[in-house]
Amino acid sequence: MNVARIRQLTLHHHSQPFSFRSLHLASSSRQAGLFTPRISTLQSTSPLIRRAFNSTARDLIRSSYFPKGGNDGYGGGYGGGGGGSWFSRLRSRIDRIPTMTLIYGLIGLNGGVFLLWQYAISSAQRFRDPTLFFFLQKNFILNEVNVFSGRIWTLVTSAFSHMSGSHIFVNCLGLYFLAPAAAGLMGSSAFLGLYLGAGIFSSLTSLTYHRLKRDRWMGSEGASGAIYACLSFYGAMFPQSTVLMFFVIPMPVWVAISGIFAWDFYGALFRPNSGTDSAGHLGGITYGLLAALAMRRGGFIRMLRGGGRRW
């Protein structure tokens, strides 16, 4: 969720030319850039996995933690009937989508919004037409003005929004390496819920943090909250698995997550103007941990009912 410090465009369409210098787009690293992990082991006896689990281990995990059918909160519907609700049917359709196809789709959506930003910036620069830029600013940037003006969808759309090329590159790289691990455990529909839910939760965390601090926060955008949720979800399920920080330094995933959390907590307290939305990072990590806790206990619905699998 890269902090996008967007100074207001002061445009006089006919009296003076548009100057792109009036835009200050600080796209510094809200990226999943403290490390770029590569997940190495499912269990101590498993081989190095290349972005996903082998089918046997994945099926065993899904059958244990994500059983389908019945009233377990995963595939049996919420109304108690055998046919299932519209939501259950939609979820079943999403589950038929291969997980990597879904991940590539999310990467494609992020890329599409990035290209829109580039076209909007180019139009504002070359043709003095900021219409598209203002549209994206209102609908794909998370800030108080947008949310309290009724554009609550920015809680989600900001998780698909990147203005900087380096920002989207690092975040899409994180999606490519991290998301298959979580998606392989959960299946397509649950993973999509994790991505969208983490985007909303990290946005709310960021919004609450800046509102309490009453600082001059222009807004933020980026998929890092959802990416960190994927990492923390997997780390909570298999804390002794190994990741490679910066593709080089091996360490247990729980150490990596703890280090990231500590770094962003420090940043939120002492580096509020660093250009990184540390509060959004913390929200994403927290959401992934909570999702893993709920899922390991048999799903949110079963947990709320008091039943389900225990640690």
PDB file of C-alpha atoms in Angstrom:
ATOM      1  CA  MET A   1       0.000   0.000   0.000  1.00  0.00           C
ATOM      2  CA  ASN A   2       2.438   2.578  -1.266  1.00  0.00           C
ATOM      3  CA  VAL A   3       1.886   6.053   0.145  1.00  0.00           C
ATOM      4  CA  ALA A   4       1.020   8.208  -2.836  1.00  0.00           C
ATOM      5  CA  ARG A   5       1.560  11.799  -1.872  1.00  0.00           C
ATOM      6  CA  ILE A   6      -0.588  13.423  -4.433  1.00  0.00           C
ATOM      7  CA  ARG A   7      -0.541  17.179  -4.305  1.00  0.00           C
ATOM      8  CA  GLN A   8      -3.645  18.699  -5.748  1.00  0.00           C
ATOM      9  CA  LEU A   9      -3.454  19.640  -9.380  1.00  0.00           C
ATOM     10  CA  THR A  10      -3.992  23.326  -9.828  1.00  0.00           C
ATOM     11  CA  LEU A  11      -5.083  23.508 -13.408  1.00  0.00           C
ATOM     12  CA  HIS A  12      -6.410  26.469 -15.227  1.00  0.00           C
ATOM     13  CA  HIS A  13      -7.449  24.759 -18.416  1.00  0.00           C
ATOM     14  CA  HIS A  14      -7.317  27.781 -20.643  1.00  0.00           C
ATOM     15  CA  SER A  15      -5.224  30.329 -18.802  1.00  0.00           C
ATOM     16  CA  GLN A  16      -2.026  28.363 -18.280  1.00  0.00           C
ATOM     17  CA  PRO A  17      -0.479  25.101 -19.506  1.00  0.00           C
ATOM     18  CA  PHE A  18      -0.537  21.940 -17.443  1.00  0.00           C
ATOM     19  CA  SER A  19       2.715  21.240 -15.666  1.00  0.00           C
ATOM     20  CA  PHE A  20       3.395  17.743 -14.458  1.00  0.00           C
ATOM     21  CA  ARG A  21       5.684  19.219 -11.835  1.00  0.00           C
ATOM     22  CA  SER A  22       2.532  20.006  -9.897  1.00  0.00           C
ATOM     23  CA  LEU A  23       2.161  16.260  -9.323  1.00  0.00           C
ATOM     24  CA  HIS A  24       4.226  14.739  -6.561  1.00  0.00           C
ATOM     25  CA  LEU A  25       3.807  10.992  -6.850  1.00  0.00           C
ATOM     26  CA  ALA A  26       5.963   9.481  -4.158  1.00  0.00           C
ATOM     27  CA  SER A  27       5.880   5.786  -4.959  1.00  0.00           C
ATOM     28  CA  SER A  28       8.594   4.740  -2.574  1.00  0.00           C
ATOM     29  CA  SER A  29       8.632   1.316  -1.123  1.00  0.00           C
ATOM     30  CA  ARG A  30       5.398   0.247   0.400  1.00  0.00           C
ATOM     31  CA  GLN A  31       6.301  -2.754  -1.654  1.00  0.00           C
ATOM     32  CA  ALA A  32       6.776  -6.184  -0.246  1.00  0.00           C
ATOM     33  CA  GLY A  33      10.358  -5.086  -0.487  1.00  0.00           C
ATOM     34  CA  LEU A  34      11.840  -5.737   2.927  1.00  0.00           C
ATOM     35  CA  PHE A  35      12.447  -9.150   1.495  1.00  0.00           C
ATOM     36  CA  THR A  36      11.415 -11.075  -1.571  1.00  0.00           C
ATOM     37  CA  PRO A  37      10.812 -14.532  -0.180  1.00  0.00           C
ATOM     38  CA  ARG A  38      10.892 -17.873  -1.813  1.00  0.00           C
ATOM     39  CA  ILE A  39       9.100 -20.523   0.159  1.00  0.00           C
ATOM     40  CA  SER A  40      11.204 -23.588   0.507  1.00  0.00           C
ATOM     41  CA  THR A  41       9.655 -26.420   2.503  1.00  0.00           C
ATOM     42  CA  LEU A  42       6.166 -27.612   3.276  1.00  0.00           C
ATOM     43  CA  GLN A  43       7.377 -29.841   6.077  1.00  0.00           C
ATOM     44  CA  SER A  44      10.828 -30.938   7.121  1.00  0.00           C
ATOM     45  CA  THR A  45      10.628 -33.955   4.821  1.00  0.00           C
ATOM     46  CA  SER A  46       9.277 -32.099   1.783  1.00  0.00           C
ATOM     47  CA  PRO A  47      11.494 -30.992  -1.113  1.00  0.00           C
ATOM     48  CA  LEU A  48      11.995 -27.412  -2.221  1.00  0.00           C
ATOM     49  CA  ILE A  49       8.736 -26.180  -3.680  1.00  0.00           C
ATOM     50  CA  ARG A  50       8.704 -23.929  -6.680  1.00  0.00           C
ATOM     51  CA  ARG A  51       5.868 -21.480  -5.984  1.00  0.00           C
ATOM     52  CA  ALA A  52       3.328 -24.178  -5.098  1.00  0.00           C
ATOM     53  CA  PHE A  53       2.852 -27.394  -3.227  1.00  0.00           C
ATOM     54  CA  ASN A  54       2.838 -30.791  -4.845  1.00  0.00           C
ATOM     55  CA  SER A  55      -0.653 -32.104  -5.341  1.00  0.00           C
ATOM     56  CA  THR A  56      -0.491 -34.853  -2.727  1.00  0.00           C
ATOM     57  CA  ALA A  57       0.502 -32.612   0.177  1.00  0.00           C
ATOM     58  CA  ARG A  58      -1.918 -29.924  -0.928  1.00  0.00           C
ATOM     59  CA  ASP A  59      -4.827 -32.349  -1.077  1.00  0.00           C
ATOM     60  CA  LEU A  60      -4.031 -33.657   2.378  1.00  0.00           C
ATOM     61  CA  ILE A  61      -3.930 -30.161   3.824  1.00  0.00           C
ATOM     62  CA  ARG A  62      -7.142 -29.096   2.128  1.00  0.00           C
ATOM     63  CA  SER A  63      -8.997 -32.173   3.316  1.00  0.00           C
ATOM     64  CA  SER A  64      -7.826 -31.474   6.881  1.00  0.00           C
ATOM     65  CA  TYR A  65      -8.366 -27.729   7.127  1.00  0.00           C
ATOM     66  CA  PHE A  66     -10.793 -26.976   4.302  1.00  0.00           C
ATOM     67  CA  PRO A  67     -13.225 -29.895   4.117  1.00  0.00           C
ATOM     68  CA  LYS A  68     -16.002 -29.468   1.585  1.00  0.00           C
ATOM     69  CA  GLY A  69     -19.634 -30.272   2.183  1.00  0.00           C
ATOM     70  CA  GLY A  70     -21.692 -30.349   5.321  1.00  0.00           C
ATOM     71  CA  ASN A  71     -22.044 -27.376   7.624  1.00  0.00           C
ATOM     72  CA  ASP A  72     -18.360 -26.598   7.998  1.00  0.00           C
ATOM     73  CA  GLY A  73     -18.506 -23.126   6.567  1.00  0.00           C
ATOM     74  CA  TYR A  74     -16.700 -24.074   3.379  1.00  0.00           C
ATOM     75  CA  GLY A  75     -18.927 -25.797   0.894  1.00  0.00           C
ATOM     76  CA  GLY A  76     -22.272 -26.636   2.428  1.00  0.00           C
ATOM     77  CA  GLY A  77     -24.079 -23.323   2.269  1.00  0.00           C
ATOM     78  CA  TYR A  78     -25.346 -21.199   5.101  1.00  0.00           C
ATOM     79  CA  GLY A  79     -29.004 -21.975   5.031  1.00  0.00           C
ATOM     80  CA  GLY A  80     -28.721 -25.592   6.111  1.00  0.00           C
ATOM     81  CA  GLY A  81     -30.027 -26.952   2.811  1.00  0.00           C
ATOM     82  CA  GLY A  82     -28.296 -29.363   0.506  1.00  0.00           C
ATOM     83  CA  GLY A  83     -28.558 -27.201  -2.614  1.00  0.00           C
ATOM     84  CA  GLY A  84     -26.602 -24.300  -1.184  1.00  0.00           C
ATOM     85  CA  SER A  85     -27.133 -20.603  -1.582  1.00  0.00           C
ATOM     86  CA  TRP A  86     -26.135 -18.388  -4.506  1.00  0.00           C
ATOM     87  CA  PHE A  87     -22.965 -17.580  -2.599  1.00  0.00           C
ATOM     88  CA  SER A  88     -22.089 -21.261  -2.272  1.00  0.00           C
ATOM     89  CA  ARG A  89     -22.681 -21.774  -5.973  1.00  0.00           C
ATOM     90  CA  LEU A  90     -20.529 -18.767  -6.830  1.00  0.00           C
ATOM     91  CA  ARG A  91     -17.801 -20.072  -4.565  1.00  0.00           C
ATOM     92  CA  SER A  92     -17.968 -23.467  -6.227  1.00  0.00           C
ATOM     93  CA  ARG A  93     -17.526 -21.850  -9.635  1.00  0.00           C
ATOM     94  CA  ILE A  94     -14.514 -19.890  -8.420  1.00  0.00           C
ATOM     95  CA  ASP A  95     -13.032 -23.062  -6.943  1.00  0.00           C
ATOM     96  CA  ARG A  96     -13.091 -24.604 -10.401  1.00  0.00           C
ATOM     97  CA  ILE A  97     -10.648 -21.932 -11.571  1.00  0.00           C
ATOM     98  CA  PRO A  98      -7.039 -23.191 -11.289  1.00  0.00           C
ATOM     99  CA  THR A  99      -5.240 -21.297  -8.560  1.00  0.00           C
ATOM    100  CA  MET A 100      -2.430 -20.115 -10.839  1.00  0.00           C
ATOM    101  CA  THR A 101      -4.997 -18.851 -13.360  1.00  0.00           C
ATOM    102  CA  LEU A 102      -6.584 -16.799 -10.577  1.00  0.00           C
ATOM    103  CA  ILE A 103      -3.199 -15.450  -9.491  1.00  0.00           C
ATOM    104  CA  TYR A 104      -2.291 -14.493 -13.046  1.00  0.00           C
ATOM    105  CA  GLY A 105      -5.666 -12.782 -13.269  1.00  0.00           C
ATOM    106  CA  LEU A 106      -4.929 -10.713 -10.160  1.00  0.00           C
ATOM    107  CA  ILE A 107      -1.526  -9.792 -11.542  1.00  0.00           C
ATOM    108  CA  GLY A 108      -3.220  -8.820 -14.806  1.00  0.00           C
ATOM    109  CA  LEU A 109      -5.736  -6.593 -12.993  1.00  0.00           C
ATOM    110  CA  ASN A 110      -2.935  -4.834 -11.146  1.00  0.00           C
ATOM    111  CA  GLY A 111      -1.103  -4.394 -14.426  1.00  0.00           C
ATOM    112  CA  GLY A 112      -4.198  -3.033 -16.150  1.00  0.00           C
ATOM    113  CA  VAL A 113      -4.757  -0.370 -13.487  1.00  0.00           C
ATOM    114  CA  PHE A 114      -1.057   0.531 -13.660  1.00  0.00           C
ATOM    115  CA  LEU A 115      -1.346   1.088 -17.414  1.00  0.00           C
ATOM    116  CA  LEU A 116      -4.387   3.288 -16.830  1.00  0.00           C
ATOM    117  CA  TRP A 117      -2.327   5.402 -14.441  1.00  0.00           C
ATOM    118  CA  GLN A 118       0.433   5.754 -17.029  1.00  0.00           C
ATOM    119  CA  TYR A 119      -2.035   6.792 -19.715  1.00  0.00           C
ATOM    120  CA  ALA A 120      -3.696   9.261 -17.326  1.00  0.00           C
ATOM    121  CA  ILE A 121      -0.370  10.818 -16.392  1.00  0.00           C
ATOM    122  CA  SER A 122       0.664  11.022 -20.031  1.00  0.00           C
ATOM    123  CA  SER A 123      -2.638  12.665 -21.000  1.00  0.00           C
ATOM    124  CA  ALA A 124      -2.255  15.187 -18.220  1.00  0.00           C
ATOM    125  CA  GLN A 125       1.296  15.977 -19.285  1.00  0.00           C
ATOM    126  CA  ARG A 126       0.962  16.080 -23.039  1.00  0.00           C
ATOM    127  CA  PHE A 127      -2.620  17.115 -23.678  1.00  0.00           C
ATOM    128  CA  ARG A 128      -3.466  19.036 -20.508  1.00  0.00           C
ATOM    129  CA  ASP A 129      -6.366  16.674 -19.952  1.00  0.00           C
ATOM    130  CA  PRO A 130      -6.390  15.448 -16.328  1.00  0.00           C
ATOM    131  CA  THR A 131      -9.863  13.905 -16.529  1.00  0.00           C
ATOM    132  CA  LEU A 132      -8.724  10.294 -16.273  1.00  0.00           C
ATOM    133  CA  PHE A 133      -6.139  11.172 -13.659  1.00  0.00           C
ATOM    134  CA  PHE A 134      -8.783  12.769 -11.445  1.00  0.00           C
ATOM    135  CA  PHE A 135     -11.049   9.742 -11.981  1.00  0.00           C
ATOM    136  CA  LEU A 136      -8.327   7.342 -10.842  1.00  0.00           C
ATOM    137  CA  GLN A 137      -7.415   9.633  -7.966  1.00  0.00           C
ATOM    138  CA  LYS A 138     -10.991   9.541  -6.723  1.00  0.00           C
ATOM    139  CA  ASN A 139     -11.603   5.835  -7.254  1.00  0.00           C
ATOM    140  CA  PHE A 140      -8.252   4.035  -6.817  1.00  0.00           C
ATOM    141  CA  ILE A 141      -6.556   5.952  -4.002  1.00  0.00           C
ATOM    142  CA  LEU A 142      -7.289   5.283  -0.338  1.00  0.00           C
ATOM    143  CA  ASN A 143      -7.678   8.450   1.712  1.00  0.00           C
ATOM    144  CA  GLU A 144     -10.165  10.080   4.050  1.00  0.00           C
ATOM    145  CA  VAL A 145     -11.598  12.379   1.399  1.00  0.00           C
ATOM    146  CA  ASN A 146     -12.564   9.479  -0.847  1.00  0.00           C
ATOM    147  CA  VAL A 147     -13.928   7.204   1.874  1.00  0.00           C
ATOM    148  CA  PHE A 148     -15.918   9.881   3.692  1.00  0.00           C
ATOM    149  CA  SER A 149     -17.253  11.162   0.388  1.00  0.00           C
ATOM    150  CA  GLY A 150     -18.975   7.796  -0.048  1.00  0.00           C
ATOM    151  CA  ARG A 151     -16.411   6.134  -2.316  1.00  0.00           C
ATOM    152  CA  ILE A 152     -15.940   3.213   0.044  1.00  0.00           C
ATOM    153  CA  TRP A 153     -14.932   0.963  -2.838  1.00  0.00           C
ATOM    154  CA  THR A 154     -11.491   2.568  -2.613  1.00  0.00           C
ATOM    155  CA  LEU A 155     -10.917   0.245   0.369  1.00  0.00           C
ATOM    156  CA  VAL A 156     -10.678  -2.514  -2.257  1.00  0.00           C
ATOM    157  CA  THR A 157      -9.648  -0.765  -5.468  1.00  0.00           C
ATOM    158  CA  SER A 158      -6.578   0.764  -3.829  1.00  0.00           C
ATOM    159  CA  ALA A 159      -5.254  -2.804  -3.451  1.00  0.00           C
ATOM    160  CA  PHE A 160      -5.067  -3.026  -7.259  1.00  0.00           C
ATOM    161  CA  SER A 161      -3.575   0.415  -7.817  1.00  0.00           C
ATOM    162  CA  HIS A 162       0.081   1.243  -8.537  1.00  0.00           C
ATOM    163  CA  MET A 163       1.472   4.393 -10.089  1.00  0.00           C
ATOM    164  CA  SER A 164       5.156   3.511  -9.983  1.00  0.00           C
ATOM    165  CA  GLY A 165       6.743   0.891 -12.211  1.00  0.00           C
ATOM    166  CA  SER A 166       9.104  -0.280  -9.475  1.00  0.00           C
ATOM    167  CA  HIS A 167       6.193  -0.548  -7.043  1.00  0.00           C
ATOM    168  CA  ILE A 168       4.071  -2.789  -9.239  1.00  0.00           C
ATOM    169  CA  PHE A 169       7.081  -4.874 -10.260  1.00  0.00           C
ATOM    170  CA  VAL A 170       7.988  -5.748  -6.674  1.00  0.00           C
ATOM    171  CA  ASN A 171       4.375  -6.333  -5.640  1.00  0.00           C
ATOM    172  CA  CYS A 172       3.608  -8.554  -8.630  1.00  0.00           C
ATOM    173  CA  LEU A 173       6.827 -10.437  -7.952  1.00  0.00           C
ATOM    174  CA  GLY A 174       5.600 -10.952  -4.403  1.00  0.00           C
ATOM    175  CA  LEU A 175       2.248 -12.180  -5.710  1.00  0.00           C
ATOM    176  CA  TYR A 176       3.950 -14.596  -8.085  1.00  0.00           C
ATOM    177  CA  PHE A 177       6.127 -16.170  -5.394  1.00  0.00           C
ATOM    178  CA  LEU A 178       3.930 -15.885  -2.296  1.00  0.00           C
ATOM    179  CA  ALA A 179       0.347 -16.238  -3.447  1.00  0.00           C
ATOM    180  CA  PRO A 180       0.640 -19.807  -4.846  1.00  0.00           C
ATOM    181  CA  ALA A 181       1.570 -21.108  -1.407  1.00  0.00           C
ATOM    182  CA  ALA A 182      -1.532 -19.652   0.228  1.00  0.00           C
ATOM    183  CA  ALA A 183      -3.761 -20.449  -2.756  1.00  0.00           C
ATOM    184  CA  GLY A 184      -2.473 -24.028  -2.880  1.00  0.00           C
ATOM    185  CA  LEU A 185      -3.558 -24.476   0.725  1.00  0.00           C
ATOM    186  CA  MET A 186      -6.900 -22.741   0.496  1.00  0.00           C
ATOM    187  CA  GLY A 187      -8.262 -23.214  -2.993  1.00  0.00           C
ATOM    188  CA  SER A 188      -9.274 -20.431  -5.353  1.00  0.00           C
ATOM    189  CA  SER A 189     -12.370 -19.029  -3.642  1.00  0.00           C
ATOM    190  CA  ALA A 190     -10.857 -18.891  -0.164  1.00  0.00           C
ATOM    191  CA  PHE A 191      -7.681 -17.342  -1.540  1.00  0.00           C
ATOM    192  CA  LEU A 192      -9.649 -14.674  -3.390  1.00  0.00           C
ATOM    193  CA  GLY A 193     -11.421 -13.940  -0.119  1.00  0.00           C
ATOM    194  CA  LEU A 194      -8.037 -13.672   1.603  1.00  0.00           C
ATOM    195  CA  TYR A 195      -6.735 -11.222  -1.001  1.00  0.00           C
ATOM    196  CA  LEU A 196      -9.814  -8.991  -0.988  1.00  0.00           C
ATOM    197  CA  GLY A 197     -10.340  -9.246   2.767  1.00  0.00           C
ATOM    198  CA  ALA A 198      -6.727  -8.355   3.464  1.00  0.00           C
ATOM    199  CA  GLY A 199      -6.970  -5.412   1.094  1.00  0.00           C
ATOM    200  CA  ILE A 200     -10.001  -4.077   2.963  1.00  0.00           C
ATOM    201  CA  PHE A 201      -8.567  -4.769   6.414  1.00  0.00           C
ATOM    202  CA  SER A 202      -5.198  -3.171   5.652  1.00  0.00           C
ATOM    203  CA  SER A 203      -7.010  -0.154   4.176  1.00  0.00           C
ATOM    204  CA  LEU A 204      -9.135   0.215   7.303  1.00  0.00           C
ATOM    205  CA  THR A 205      -6.046  -0.117   9.486  1.00  0.00           C
ATOM    206  CA  SER A 206      -4.262   2.579   7.511  1.00  0.00           C
ATOM    207  CA  LEU A 207      -7.297   4.850   7.516  1.00  0.00           C
ATOM    208  CA  THR A 208      -7.776   4.470  11.275  1.00  0.00           C
ATOM    209  CA  TYR A 209      -4.086   5.032  11.992  1.00  0.00           C
ATOM    210  CA  HIS A 210      -3.871   8.260  10.017  1.00  0.00           C
ATOM    211  CA  ARG A 211      -7.161   9.538  11.382  1.00  0.00           C
ATOM    212  CA  LEU A 212      -5.992   9.010  14.949  1.00  0.00           C
ATOM    213  CA  LYS A 213      -2.650  10.665  14.233  1.00  0.00           C
ATOM    214  CA  ARG A 214      -4.355  13.543  12.423  1.00  0.00           C
ATOM    215  CA  ASP A 215      -1.373  13.877  10.125  1.00  0.00           C
ATOM    216  CA  ARG A 216      -1.277  15.234   6.594  1.00  0.00           C
ATOM    217  CA  TRP A 217      -1.956  12.002   4.772  1.00  0.00           C
ATOM    218  CA  MET A 218      -2.602  12.379   1.069  1.00  0.00           C
ATOM    219  CA  GLY A 219      -3.443   8.722   0.476  1.00  0.00           C
ATOM    220  CA  SER A 220      -2.006   5.311  -0.287  1.00  0.00           C
ATOM    221  CA  GLU A 221      -2.283   2.515  -2.806  1.00  0.00           C
ATOM    222  CA  GLY A 222      -0.804  -0.868  -3.597  1.00  0.00           C
ATOM    223  CA  ALA A 223      -1.244  -4.607  -3.070  1.00  0.00           C
ATOM    224  CA  SER A 224       1.311  -5.032  -0.305  1.00  0.00           C
ATOM    225  CA  GLY A 225      -1.283  -5.549   2.435  1.00  0.00           C
ATOM    226  CA  ALA A 226      -2.733  -8.527   0.550  1.00  0.00           C
ATOM    227  CA  ILE A 227       0.748  -9.885  -0.211  1.00  0.00           C
ATOM    228  CA  TYR A 228       1.828  -9.692   3.409  1.00  0.00           C
ATOM    229  CA  ALA A 229      -1.416 -11.470   4.347  1.00  0.00           C
ATOM    230  CA  CYS A 230      -0.438 -14.353   2.044  1.00  0.00           C
ATOM    231  CA  LEU A 231       2.957 -14.583   3.723  1.00  0.00           C
ATOM    232  CA  SER A 232       1.637 -14.421   7.281  1.00  0.00           C
ATOM    233  CA  PHE A 233      -1.142 -16.914   6.502  1.00  0.00           C
ATOM    234  CA  TYR A 234       1.353 -19.437   5.200  1.00  0.00           C
ATOM    235  CA  GLY A 235       3.777 -18.660   8.025  1.00  0.00           C
ATOM    236  CA  ALA A 236       1.122 -19.275  10.649  1.00  0.00           C
ATOM    237  CA  MET A 237       0.275 -22.616   9.065  1.00  0.00           C
ATOM    238  CA  PHE A 238       3.917 -23.714   8.732  1.00  0.00           C
ATOM    239  CA  PRO A 239       6.078 -21.453  10.925  1.00  0.00           C
ATOM    240  CA  GLN A 240       9.235 -23.565  10.562  1.00  0.00           C
ATOM    241  CA  SER A 241       9.247 -23.409   6.766  1.00  0.00           C
ATOM    242  CA  THR A 242      12.136 -21.541   5.196  1.00  0.00           C
ATOM    243  CA  VAL A 243      12.120 -18.380   3.117  1.00  0.00           C
ATOM    244  CA  LEU A 244      15.028 -16.745   1.327  1.00  0.00           C
ATOM    245  CA  MET A 245      15.303 -13.091   2.226  1.00  0.00           C
ATOM    246  CA  PHE A 246      16.527 -11.094  -0.774  1.00  0.00           C
ATOM    247  CA  PHE A 247      16.691 -14.494  -2.553  1.00  0.00           C
ATOM    248  CA  VAL A 248      19.845 -15.243  -0.551  1.00  0.00           C
ATOM    249  CA  ILE A 249      19.448 -15.429   3.237  1.00  0.00           C
ATOM    250  CA  PRO A 250      17.516 -18.497   4.477  1.00  0.00           C
ATOM    251  CA  MET A 251      15.475 -18.152   7.633  1.00  0.00           C
ATOM    252  CA  PRO A 252      12.332 -19.622   9.225  1.00  0.00           C
ATOM    253  CA  VAL A 253       9.248 -17.882   7.964  1.00  0.00           C
ATOM    254  CA  TRP A 254       8.179 -16.917  11.481  1.00  0.00           C
ATOM    255  CA  VAL A 255      11.445 -15.018  11.916  1.00  0.00           C
ATOM    256  CA  ALA A 256      10.879 -13.174   8.638  1.00  0.00           C
ATOM    257  CA  ILE A 257       7.314 -12.250   9.581  1.00  0.00           C
ATOM    258  CA  SER A 258       8.383 -11.101  13.045  1.00  0.00           C
ATOM    259  CA  GLY A 259      11.125  -8.961  11.537  1.00  0.00           C
ATOM    260  CA  ILE A 260       8.763  -7.364   9.024  1.00  0.00           C
ATOM    261  CA  PHE A 261       6.182  -6.686  11.722  1.00  0.00           C
ATOM    262  CA  ALA A 262       8.777  -5.093  14.001  1.00  0.00           C
ATOM    263  CA  TRP A 263      10.156  -2.956  11.161  1.00  0.00           C
ATOM    264  CA  ASP A 264       6.745  -1.662  10.138  1.00  0.00           C
ATOM    265  CA  PHE A 265       5.701  -1.114  13.746  1.00  0.00           C
ATOM    266  CA  TYR A 266       8.813   1.011  14.217  1.00  0.00           C
ATOM    267  CA  GLY A 267       8.067   2.824  10.956  1.00  0.00           C
ATOM    268  CA  ALA A 268       4.485   3.577  12.008  1.00  0.00           C
ATOM    269  CA  LEU A 269       5.671   5.073  15.302  1.00  0.00           C
ATOM    270  CA  PHE A 270       8.850   6.895  14.326  1.00  0.00           C
ATOM    271  CA  ARG A 271       8.861   7.265  10.529  1.00  0.00           C
ATOM    272  CA  PRO A 272       5.344   8.422   9.633  1.00  0.00           C
ATOM    273  CA  ASN A 273       6.556  10.419   6.630  1.00  0.00           C
ATOM    274  CA  SER A 274       8.819   7.754   5.178  1.00  0.00           C
ATOM    275  CA  GLY A 275       6.649   7.248   2.085  1.00  0.00           C
ATOM    276  CA  THR A 276       5.675   3.743   3.226  1.00  0.00           C
ATOM    277  CA  ASP A 277       2.249   2.908   4.617  1.00  0.00           C
ATOM    278  CA  SER A 278       3.528   0.875   7.553  1.00  0.00           C
ATOM    279  CA  ALA A 279       0.085   0.772   9.164  1.00  0.00           C
ATOM    280  CA  GLY A 280      -1.306  -0.909   6.050  1.00  0.00           C
ATOM    281  CA  HIS A 281       1.493  -3.475   6.181  1.00  0.00           C
ATOM    282  CA  LEU A 282       0.671  -4.260   9.799  1.00  0.00           C
ATOM    283  CA  GLY A 283      -2.985  -4.657   8.910  1.00  0.00           C
ATOM    284  CA  GLY A 284      -2.172  -7.134   6.147  1.00  0.00           C
ATOM    285  CA  ILE A 285       0.088  -9.224   8.378  1.00  0.00           C
ATOM    286  CA  THR A 286      -2.525  -9.260  11.146  1.00  0.00           C
ATOM    287  CA  TYR A 287      -5.287 -10.282   8.766  1.00  0.00           C
ATOM    288  CA  GLY A 288      -3.267 -13.210   7.430  1.00  0.00           C
ATOM    289  CA  LEU A 289      -2.523 -14.436  10.955  1.00  0.00           C
ATOM    290  CA  LEU A 290      -6.173 -14.174  11.980  1.00  0.00           C
ATOM    291  CA  ALA A 291      -7.285 -15.967   8.827  1.00  0.00           C
ATOM    292  CA  ALA A 292      -4.860 -18.806   9.517  1.00  0.00           C
ATOM    293  CA  LEU A 293      -6.103 -19.073  13.098  1.00  0.00           C
ATOM    294  CA  ALA A 294      -9.709 -19.221  11.969  1.00  0.00           C
ATOM    295  CA  MET A 295      -9.043 -21.663   9.145  1.00  0.00           C
ATOM    296  CA  ARG A 296      -6.975 -24.032  11.249  1.00  0.00           C
ATOM    297  CA  ARG A 297      -9.916 -24.221  13.598  1.00  0.00           C
ATOM    298  CA  GLY A 298     -12.142 -25.377  10.761  1.00  0.00           C
ATOM    299  CA  GLY A 299     -13.361 -22.176   9.135  1.00  0.00           C
ATOM    300  CA  PHE A 300     -14.916 -18.950  10.329  1.00  0.00           C
ATOM    301  CA  ILE A 301     -18.433 -20.348  10.529  1.00  0.00           C
ATOM    302  CA  ARG A 302     -17.433 -23.387  12.571  1.00  0.00           C
ATOM    303  CA  MET A 303     -15.277 -21.239  14.814  1.00  0.00           C
ATOM    304  CA  LEU A 304     -18.198 -18.905  15.524  1.00  0.00           C
ATOM    305  CA  ARG A 305     -20.391 -21.906  16.298  1.00  0.00           C
ATOM    306  CA  GLY A 306     -17.869 -23.152  18.824  1.00  0.00           C
ATOM    307  CA  GLY A 307     -16.945 -26.338  16.976  1.00  0.00           C
ATOM    308  CA  GLY A 308     -14.228 -27.362  14.617  1.00  0.00           C
ATOM    309  CA  ARG A 309     -10.654 -28.469  14.753  1.00  0.00           C
ATOM    310  CA  ARG A 310      -8.320 -27.166  17.455  1.00  0.00           C
ATOM    311  CA  TRP A 311      -4.617 -26.444  17.357  1.00  0.00           C
TER     312      TRP A 311
END
